[in-house]
Coordinates of C-alpha atoms and ligand atoms in Angstrom, one line a residue:
M107 CA 90.6 -34.9 56.6
S108 CA 90.4 -38.5 55.6
T109 CA 88.8 -41.3 57.6
A110 CA 91.6 -43.7 56.8
T111 CA 92.0 -44.6 60.5
A112 CA 93.3 -48.1 60.9
A113 CA 91.7 -50.5 63.4
Y114 CA 93.7 -50.7 66.7
D115 CA 95.8 -53.8 66.0
G116 CA 96.5 -54.6 69.7
I117 CA 100.1 -53.6 69.6
R118 CA 101.2 -51.0 72.0
P119 CA 101.8 -47.6 70.3
G120 CA 105.4 -46.9 69.8
T121 CA 106.4 -50.6 69.4
A122 CA 107.4 -50.3 65.8
A123 CA 109.5 -47.2 66.6
K124 CA 111.3 -48.9 69.4
H125 CA 112.2 -52.0 67.2
A126 CA 113.3 -49.6 64.5
F127 CA 115.5 -47.4 66.6
F128 CA 117.2 -50.4 68.3
S129 CA 117.7 -52.3 65.0
A130 CA 119.2 -49.1 63.4
V131 CA 121.7 -48.6 66.2
V132 CA 122.8 -52.3 66.0
W133 CA 123.4 -51.8 62.3
L134 CA 125.3 -48.6 63.0
C135 CA 127.6 -50.6 65.3
I136 CA 128.1 -53.4 62.8
G137 CA 128.4 -51.1 59.8
A138 CA 131.0 -48.8 61.5
S139 CA 133.0 -51.8 62.6
F140 CA 133.1 -53.0 59.1
G141 CA 134.3 -49.5 58.1
F142 CA 137.1 -49.9 60.6
F143 CA 138.0 -53.3 59.2
T144 CA 138.1 -51.8 55.6
S145 CA 140.4 -49.0 56.9
L146 CA 142.8 -51.6 58.2
R147 CA 142.9 -53.2 54.7
I148 CA 143.9 -49.8 53.3
A149 CA 146.5 -49.1 56.0
W150 CA 148.1 -52.6 56.0
P151 CA 147.0 -54.3 52.8
D152 CA 148.8 -57.5 53.8
L153 CA 147.0 -57.8 57.2
L154 CA 144.7 -60.7 57.4
N155 CA 145.3 -61.4 53.8
G156 CA 145.6 -64.6 51.7
K157 CA 144.1 -68.1 52.1
E158 CA 146.8 -69.2 54.6
V159 CA 145.5 -66.7 57.2
M160 CA 141.8 -66.3 56.3
G161 CA 141.1 -69.7 54.9
P162 CA 137.8 -69.9 52.9
L163 CA 136.9 -66.4 54.2
A164 CA 139.9 -64.8 52.3
S165 CA 137.8 -63.6 49.3
A166 CA 134.8 -62.8 51.4
F167 CA 136.7 -60.3 53.5
A168 CA 138.7 -58.8 50.6
F169 CA 138.7 -55.0 50.3
G170 CA 136.3 -55.0 47.3
R171 CA 133.7 -56.9 49.3
V172 CA 133.9 -55.3 52.7
R173 CA 133.8 -51.7 51.4
P174 CA 130.4 -52.0 49.8
M175 CA 129.3 -54.0 52.8
H176 CA 130.2 -51.1 55.1
I177 CA 128.5 -48.5 52.8
T178 CA 125.3 -50.6 52.5
L179 CA 125.0 -51.3 56.2
V180 CA 125.6 -47.6 57.3
I181 CA 123.3 -46.2 54.6
F182 CA 120.4 -48.7 54.5
G183 CA 120.9 -50.3 58.0
W184 CA 121.6 -47.2 60.1
I185 CA 120.8 -44.0 58.4
S186 CA 117.7 -45.0 56.5
M187 CA 116.3 -47.3 59.3
A188 CA 116.8 -44.5 61.9
F189 CA 114.9 -42.2 59.5
V190 CA 112.0 -44.5 59.4
A191 CA 112.2 -44.9 63.2
A192 CA 112.0 -41.2 63.4
M193 CA 109.0 -41.1 61.1
Y194 CA 107.2 -43.8 63.1
Y195 CA 107.8 -41.8 66.3
M196 CA 107.5 -38.2 65.2
T197 CA 104.6 -38.5 62.6
P198 CA 102.0 -39.7 65.2
A199 CA 103.3 -37.2 67.7
L200 CA 103.0 -34.3 65.2
C201 CA 99.6 -35.5 63.8
N202 CA 98.2 -36.1 67.3
C203 CA 97.1 -39.6 66.4
R204 CA 98.4 -43.2 66.5
L205 CA 100.7 -44.7 63.9
W206 CA 98.4 -46.0 61.1
S207 CA 99.5 -49.6 61.6
E208 CA 102.0 -50.8 64.2
K209 CA 101.8 -54.2 62.7
L210 CA 102.8 -53.0 59.3
G211 CA 105.6 -51.1 61.0
L212 CA 106.9 -54.2 62.7
W213 CA 106.7 -56.2 59.4
N214 CA 108.6 -53.2 57.8
I215 CA 111.4 -53.3 60.2
W216 CA 111.8 -57.1 60.5
L217 CA 111.6 -57.6 56.7
W218 CA 114.2 -54.9 56.5
N219 CA 116.5 -56.6 59.0
V220 CA 116.1 -59.9 57.0
G221 CA 116.8 -57.9 53.8
L222 CA 120.0 -56.5 55.2
V223 CA 121.3 -59.9 56.2
V224 CA 120.5 -61.2 52.7
A225 CA 122.2 -58.1 51.3
A226 CA 125.3 -58.6 53.5
I227 CA 125.7 -62.2 52.5
S228 CA 125.2 -61.5 48.8
L229 CA 127.9 -58.7 49.0
L230 CA 130.3 -61.0 50.8
V231 CA 130.0 -63.7 48.3
G232 CA 130.7 -61.2 45.6
A233 CA 127.2 -60.6 44.1
N234 CA 127.6 -56.9 43.4
S235 CA 126.0 -54.8 40.6
G236 CA 129.2 -52.9 40.4
R237 CA 127.4 -49.6 40.7
E238 CA 128.5 -47.5 43.7
Y239 CA 125.7 -46.8 46.2
Q240 CA 123.5 -49.2 44.3
E241 CA 125.5 -52.4 44.8
L242 CA 122.6 -54.6 45.6
I243 CA 121.7 -57.0 42.7
W244 CA 118.3 -57.8 41.3
P245 CA 115.9 -58.9 43.0
V246 CA 117.4 -57.6 46.3
D247 CA 117.1 -54.0 45.1
I248 CA 113.4 -54.5 44.2
Y249 CA 112.8 -56.0 47.7
V250 CA 114.2 -52.7 49.1
L251 CA 111.8 -50.7 46.9
V252 CA 108.7 -52.6 48.0
F253 CA 109.1 -54.0 51.5
I254 CA 111.4 -51.3 52.8
L255 CA 110.7 -48.0 51.2
G256 CA 107.2 -49.0 50.0
F257 CA 105.9 -50.2 53.5
A258 CA 107.4 -47.2 55.2
A259 CA 105.7 -44.8 52.8
V260 CA 102.3 -46.5 53.1
N261 CA 102.4 -46.4 56.9
T262 CA 103.6 -42.8 57.1
F263 CA 101.2 -41.4 54.5
N264 CA 98.2 -43.1 56.0
T265 CA 99.2 -41.8 59.5
V266 CA 99.2 -38.2 58.1
L267 CA 95.8 -38.8 56.4
Q268 CA 94.3 -39.7 59.7
R269 CA 95.8 -36.7 61.5
R270 CA 93.8 -34.7 64.1
T271 CA 95.7 -31.5 63.5
Q272 CA 94.9 -28.7 61.1
G273 CA 98.1 -27.8 59.3
M274 CA 101.3 -29.8 58.8
Y275 CA 104.4 -29.1 60.6
I276 CA 107.5 -28.6 58.4
T277 CA 108.9 -32.0 59.6
I278 CA 106.0 -33.7 58.0
W279 CA 106.4 -31.9 54.7
F280 CA 110.0 -33.2 54.6
F281 CA 109.1 -36.8 55.5
L282 CA 106.4 -37.0 52.9
G283 CA 108.4 -35.3 50.2
A284 CA 111.5 -37.4 50.9
L285 CA 109.5 -40.7 50.9
V286 CA 108.2 -39.9 47.3
M287 CA 111.6 -38.6 46.2
I288 CA 113.6 -41.6 47.5
W289 CA 111.2 -44.1 45.9
M290 CA 111.6 -42.3 42.5
T291 CA 115.4 -42.0 43.0
Y292 CA 115.8 -45.7 44.0
F293 CA 113.6 -46.9 41.1
I294 CA 115.7 -44.9 38.6
G295 CA 118.9 -46.3 40.2
A296 CA 117.5 -49.8 39.8
I297 CA 116.7 -49.4 36.0
P298 CA 120.1 -50.6 34.7
D299 CA 119.2 -53.9 36.5
L300 CA 115.9 -54.2 34.6
F301 CA 116.8 -52.8 31.2
P302 CA 120.0 -52.8 29.2
V303 CA 121.4 -49.3 30.0
T304 CA 125.1 -49.2 29.6
G305 CA 128.2 -47.0 29.1
L306 CA 127.9 -43.3 29.7
N307 CA 124.1 -43.5 30.2
E308 CA 124.6 -46.0 32.9
A309 CA 127.4 -43.9 34.6
Y310 CA 125.1 -40.8 34.5
M311 CA 122.2 -42.7 36.0
V312 CA 124.4 -44.2 38.7
W313 CA 125.6 -40.8 39.8
W314 CA 122.2 -39.2 39.5
H315 CA 121.0 -41.9 41.8
A316 CA 123.9 -41.7 44.2
H317 CA 123.7 -37.9 44.5
N318 CA 120.0 -37.9 45.1
V319 CA 120.2 -40.5 47.8
L320 CA 122.1 -37.8 49.6
G321 CA 120.2 -34.8 48.3
L322 CA 116.6 -36.0 48.2
W323 CA 116.7 -38.5 51.1
I324 CA 119.5 -38.1 53.6
T325 CA 119.6 -34.2 53.6
P326 CA 115.9 -33.5 53.8
V327 CA 115.1 -36.2 56.4
S328 CA 118.1 -35.3 58.6
A329 CA 116.7 -31.7 58.5
A330 CA 113.2 -32.8 59.2
I331 CA 114.5 -34.6 62.4
A332 CA 116.4 -31.4 63.5
Y333 CA 113.2 -29.4 62.9
Y334 CA 111.5 -31.7 65.4
V335 CA 114.2 -32.3 68.0
I336 CA 115.7 -28.8 68.4
P337 CA 112.5 -26.9 69.1
K338 CA 111.1 -29.8 71.2
V339 CA 114.1 -30.2 73.5
T340 CA 114.9 -26.5 73.8
G341 CA 111.2 -25.6 74.4
N342 CA 111.5 -22.8 71.9
V343 CA 109.1 -22.3 68.9
L344 CA 110.6 -22.8 65.4
Y345 CA 112.0 -19.4 64.3
S346 CA 110.3 -19.4 60.9
H347 CA 108.0 -21.7 59.0
K348 CA 108.4 -19.5 55.9
V349 CA 112.2 -20.0 55.9
G350 CA 111.4 -23.8 56.4
H351 CA 109.3 -23.7 53.2
L352 CA 112.0 -21.9 51.4
H353 CA 114.4 -24.7 52.6
F354 CA 112.0 -27.4 51.4
W355 CA 111.3 -26.1 47.9
T356 CA 114.9 -25.0 47.2
I357 CA 116.0 -28.5 48.1
V358 CA 113.5 -29.9 45.6
A359 CA 114.6 -27.4 42.9
F360 CA 118.4 -27.4 43.3
Y361 CA 119.3 -30.7 44.9
S362 CA 117.9 -33.0 42.1
T363 CA 120.0 -31.6 39.3
P364 CA 123.8 -31.7 40.1
G365 CA 124.3 -35.5 39.6
A366 CA 126.8 -34.7 36.8
H367 CA 129.2 -32.9 39.1
H368 CA 130.4 -36.5 40.1
L369 CA 131.5 -37.0 36.4
M370 CA 133.3 -33.8 35.7
G371 CA 136.1 -35.7 33.9
A372 CA 133.7 -38.0 31.9
P373 CA 132.9 -37.2 28.3
L374 CA 129.4 -35.9 29.1
P375 CA 128.0 -32.9 27.2
E376 CA 129.8 -29.7 28.5
W377 CA 126.5 -27.9 29.2
M378 CA 125.5 -30.7 31.5
K379 CA 128.6 -30.3 33.6
S380 CA 128.3 -26.6 33.7
F381 CA 124.6 -26.8 34.7
A382 CA 125.4 -29.3 37.5
S383 CA 128.2 -27.1 38.8
V384 CA 126.1 -24.0 38.9
S385 CA 123.1 -25.8 40.6
G386 CA 125.6 -27.4 43.0
V387 CA 126.5 -23.9 44.2
M388 CA 122.7 -23.0 44.5
I389 CA 122.5 -25.8 47.1
L390 CA 123.9 -23.2 49.5
I391 CA 120.5 -21.5 49.5
P392 CA 118.6 -24.4 51.3
A393 CA 121.6 -25.1 53.4
L394 CA 121.9 -21.5 54.7
A395 CA 118.0 -21.3 55.2
F396 CA 118.1 -24.5 57.3
I397 CA 121.1 -23.4 59.5
T398 CA 119.8 -19.9 60.0
N399 CA 116.4 -21.2 61.0
M400 CA 117.9 -23.6 63.5
V401 CA 120.4 -21.3 65.1
L402 CA 117.8 -18.6 65.6
T403 CA 115.5 -21.3 67.1
V404 CA 118.1 -22.1 69.8
Q405 CA 118.3 -18.4 70.9
G406 CA 118.5 -18.1 74.7
K407 CA 119.1 -21.9 75.2
W408 CA 122.7 -22.2 74.2
Q409 CA 123.6 -23.5 77.6
M410 CA 121.9 -26.7 76.5
F411 CA 124.7 -27.3 74.2
S412 CA 126.8 -28.3 77.2
D413 CA 124.2 -30.2 79.3
N414 CA 121.8 -31.9 77.0
V415 CA 123.1 -34.8 74.9
S416 CA 120.2 -34.7 72.4
I417 CA 121.0 -31.0 71.7
Q418 CA 124.7 -31.6 71.7
F419 CA 124.5 -34.2 68.9
A420 CA 121.6 -32.6 67.0
L421 CA 123.1 -29.1 67.0
T422 CA 126.6 -30.3 66.2
G423 CA 125.2 -32.1 63.2
T424 CA 123.3 -29.1 62.2
L425 CA 126.3 -26.7 62.5
M426 CA 128.4 -29.1 60.4
A427 CA 126.0 -28.3 57.5
V428 CA 127.8 -25.0 57.2
P429 CA 131.4 -26.2 56.4
L430 CA 130.0 -29.3 54.7
N431 CA 128.0 -27.4 52.1
F432 CA 130.6 -24.8 51.4
Q433 CA 133.1 -27.6 50.9
G434 CA 130.7 -29.4 48.5
A435 CA 130.0 -26.2 46.5
F436 CA 133.8 -25.5 46.3
Q437 CA 135.0 -28.9 45.3
Q438 CA 132.6 -29.5 42.5
T439 CA 133.8 -26.4 40.5
R440 CA 135.8 -27.6 37.5
A441 CA 139.3 -26.6 38.6
I442 CA 139.1 -27.8 42.1
N443 CA 137.3 -31.0 41.1
W444 CA 140.1 -31.9 38.7
Y445 CA 142.6 -31.6 41.6
I446 CA 140.9 -33.6 44.2
H447 CA 138.8 -36.1 42.2
G448 CA 139.5 -39.7 43.0
T449 CA 141.5 -38.9 46.2
H450 CA 140.9 -39.5 49.9
W451 CA 139.6 -35.9 50.0
I452 CA 136.2 -37.3 48.5
V453 CA 136.0 -39.9 51.1
A454 CA 136.5 -37.3 53.9
H455 CA 133.7 -35.3 52.3
A456 CA 131.4 -38.4 52.2
H457 CA 131.9 -39.0 55.8
F458 CA 131.3 -35.3 56.6
A459 CA 127.8 -35.6 55.1
L460 CA 126.8 -39.0 56.3
L461 CA 128.6 -39.1 59.6
G462 CA 129.2 -35.5 60.6
F463 CA 125.9 -34.1 59.6
S464 CA 123.3 -36.8 59.3
T465 CA 124.5 -39.4 61.9
F466 CA 125.0 -36.7 64.5
I467 CA 121.4 -35.4 64.1
E468 CA 120.0 -38.9 64.1
I469 CA 121.9 -39.9 67.2
G470 CA 120.4 -36.8 69.0
A471 CA 116.9 -37.8 67.9
T472 CA 117.5 -41.4 69.1
Y473 CA 118.5 -40.4 72.6
Y474 CA 115.4 -38.1 72.8
A475 CA 113.0 -40.7 71.3
I476 CA 114.2 -43.7 73.3
A477 CA 113.9 -41.8 76.6
K478 CA 110.3 -40.7 75.6
L479 CA 109.3 -44.1 74.2
F480 CA 110.4 -46.0 77.3
Q481 CA 109.4 -43.2 79.7
R482 CA 112.8 -43.6 81.4
K483 CA 115.8 -41.3 82.0
I484 CA 118.9 -42.0 79.9
Y485 CA 120.7 -44.7 81.9
S486 CA 124.0 -42.9 82.1
Q487 CA 124.7 -39.2 81.2
S488 CA 128.4 -39.7 81.6
L489 CA 128.3 -42.6 79.0
A490 CA 126.3 -40.4 76.7
T491 CA 128.9 -37.6 77.1
T492 CA 131.7 -40.1 76.5
H493 CA 129.9 -41.2 73.4
Y494 CA 129.6 -37.5 72.2
W495 CA 133.3 -36.8 72.6
L496 CA 134.5 -40.1 71.2
T497 CA 132.3 -39.4 68.1
T498 CA 133.2 -35.8 67.8
V499 CA 137.0 -36.1 68.3
G500 CA 137.0 -39.3 66.2
F501 CA 135.2 -37.6 63.3
I502 CA 137.4 -34.4 63.3
G503 CA 140.6 -36.5 63.3
F504 CA 139.1 -38.9 60.7
W505 CA 138.2 -36.0 58.4
T506 CA 141.5 -34.1 58.8
T507 CA 143.7 -37.1 58.2
L508 CA 141.8 -38.1 55.1
T509 CA 141.7 -34.5 53.8
L510 CA 145.5 -34.1 54.1
A511 CA 146.0 -37.5 52.5
G512 CA 143.8 -36.4 49.7
L513 CA 145.9 -33.2 49.1
I514 CA 149.0 -35.4 49.1
Q515 CA 147.5 -37.6 46.4
A516 CA 146.4 -34.6 44.4
S517 CA 149.9 -33.0 44.5
G518 CA 151.3 -36.5 43.5
K519 CA 149.1 -36.3 40.4
V520 CA 150.4 -32.7 39.5
Y521 CA 154.0 -33.6 40.0
N522 CA 153.8 -37.0 38.3
T523 CA 155.0 -38.8 41.5
T524 CA 155.0 -42.6 41.2
F525 CA 152.0 -44.3 42.6
I526 CA 154.0 -46.3 45.2
D527 CA 155.7 -43.1 46.6
V528 CA 152.2 -41.6 47.1
V529 CA 151.2 -44.8 48.9
Y530 CA 154.1 -44.5 51.3
A531 CA 153.6 -40.8 51.8
T532 CA 149.9 -41.3 52.7
H533 CA 150.5 -44.4 54.9
P534 CA 150.8 -42.5 58.3
Y535 CA 147.5 -40.8 57.5
M536 CA 145.8 -44.1 56.8
V537 CA 147.0 -45.4 60.2
G538 CA 145.7 -42.2 61.7
R539 CA 142.3 -42.6 60.0
S540 CA 142.1 -46.2 61.4
L541 CA 142.8 -44.9 65.0
F542 CA 140.2 -42.2 64.8
G543 CA 137.8 -44.6 63.2
L544 CA 138.3 -47.0 66.1
T545 CA 137.5 -44.1 68.4
I546 CA 134.2 -43.6 66.5
V547 CA 133.4 -47.3 66.6
L548 CA 134.0 -47.5 70.4
G549 CA 131.6 -44.6 70.9
Q550 CA 128.8 -46.3 68.9
W551 CA 129.0 -49.6 71.0
I552 CA 128.9 -47.4 74.1
F553 CA 125.8 -45.8 72.7
L554 CA 124.1 -49.2 72.1
Y555 CA 125.0 -50.3 75.6
N556 CA 123.6 -47.1 77.1
L557 CA 120.3 -47.3 75.1
Y558 CA 119.9 -51.0 76.2
K559 CA 120.4 -50.2 79.8
T560 CA 118.0 -47.2 79.4
A561 CA 115.3 -49.5 78.1
T562 CA 115.9 -52.2 80.8
A563 CA 117.2 -50.4 83.8
G564 CA 116.7 -46.6 83.3
E565 CA 115.1 -44.7 86.1
P566 CA 111.4 -44.5 85.2
V567 CA 110.0 -41.0 84.8
T568 CA 107.0 -40.2 87.0
E569 CA 105.4 -37.0 88.2
K570 CA 107.4 -37.2 91.4
N571 CA 110.6 -38.0 89.5
P572 CA 110.7 -35.6 86.6
P573 CA 113.7 -35.6 84.3
A574 CA 116.5 -33.3 85.1
T575 CA 116.6 -32.0 81.5
V576 CA 113.7 -31.1 79.4
Y577 CA 113.5 -34.4 77.6
Y578 CA 109.9 -34.7 78.2
T579 CA 108.5 -31.3 77.2
Ligands
HEM284 C1 127.8 -43.7 60.5 C2 129.1 -43.8 60.2 C3 129.6 -44.0 58.8 C4 129.1 -43.6 57.6 C5 127.7 -43.1 57.4 C6 130.0 -43.9 56.6 C7 129.8 -43.8 55.2 C8 130.7 -44.1 54.2 C9 130.6 -43.8 52.8 C10 129.4 -43.2 52.2 C11 131.7 -44.3 52.2 C12 132.0 -44.2 50.7 C13 132.9 -43.0 50.5 C14 133.1 -42.7 49.0 O1 132.8 -43.5 48.1 O2 133.7 -41.6 48.7 C15 132.6 -44.8 53.2 C16 133.7 -45.5 52.9 C17 134.6 -45.9 53.8 N1 134.4 -45.7 55.2 FE1 132.8 -45.1 56.2 N2 131.1 -44.4 57.1 C18 131.0 -44.4 58.6 C19 131.9 -44.7 59.5 C20 133.1 -45.3 59.2 C21 134.1 -45.6 60.3 C22 133.9 -45.5 61.8 C23 135.2 -46.0 59.6 C24 136.4 -46.5 60.3 C25 137.6 -46.3 59.9 C26 134.9 -45.9 58.2 C27 135.8 -46.3 57.2 C28 135.6 -46.3 55.8 C29 136.5 -46.7 54.8 C30 137.9 -47.3 55.0 C31 135.9 -46.5 53.6 C32 136.5 -46.9 52.1 C33 137.3 -45.7 51.7 C34 138.0 -45.9 50.4 O3 137.6 -46.7 49.6 O4 139.0 -45.3 50.2 N3 133.7 -45.5 58.0 N4 131.9 -44.7 54.4

């Protein structure tokens, strides 16, 4: 093992993780609220529109600007920052050592927060690369590569190098693999900013990048977190490390290739589309390996699904991976893709992955880690339960209304219905999506309040006052 131990930098262990978790949850609330605002613009396009009502802010809050803002804040501000928070908390815990540098961790998170403010302003003033999921312009995207993903990787890798354990638990495999893969993915996504790549080549690179942000970053790190939280909270040993390894390597093999399934209608070579579609179905192998491993790990502890909020969120997110991956495999086959491409169905699927699967697992981990880091009980179990139900009911309603609206749009395409008739037909569903979206947003602000109260006024955990649940195993 290496001797790369950093000198103790005088900052309390866990400080970087605390800053990261709280910052991420603040971005979750802001990002989801922007999503709600975006949804209002779809349901009532004339609402808050025009210079008379919005004054100089009219163009800043136009649909085309708030939509990328929502996506950037939830993916970079919430999902990715909560991932790094989990890395800063779980890597030292699994390696039986300190985080390599708390100071670097704090720089990482605060430069990240500054970067997000810059990114938000640049998107609102209309500085947008025009490439979905890679909207940030040069040099903001390079800043992300160096100060955000680069710093996080240096700190996590060095922590693993100074570990005091023999092997590496599966969570660490996924963390390290994903940090390398996202760096490569993001770099390739930024290439059209640096070199003159245009046309179909650019389109393919954009969707290769977008698909792999999900496949090589969001999916593996969410799984890594579930591999930590579910055994830890239930007190059960992980069912199988071998199945975990199968999961890891099949993600690397099959998830990196189906980028072209986002471009089934484009004039790409036919073999490329067929290859993408077949490897898109192969994604079911890692998905089923993961879910089987997790479900068998929970054996004998299913009652925790009803009385432990970390398990409620983490397990709900994990179980969502079943319908999510079947839906993904189904919708990227040629015939189905032709039908639903470009409809609300796709947006429903995107929220299934990022909200239903990843966000649920991350929220479970955040409750667990905040209670541990502050050595306090969660301030209010009833607020946590309210948060769970608002998010779950909100998500199910959100997904259902959008999926139905997508099917209406698709049939409109088949029957050559006029555009405006389809808009009228889907309007009630858009209103429904806004209402369910509001439910989700309310849940996240309650979450932030509960975490803040936990940190400042939660009941301290002492030997005489152990937690009611097994938060502290
Ligand atoms: C953590 C929570 C959330 C995540 C990770 C998330 C993620 C995303 C993603 C990835 C997209 C792009 C979809 C695509 O291009 O197909 C998107 C779009 C959108 N999201 Fe969210 N979202 C979240 C919460 C919300 C909430 C609470 C609302 C409230 C209604 C919302 C409303 C929207 C709207 C209106 C769009 C634009 C859809 C369109 O262009 O038709 N999102 N979101």
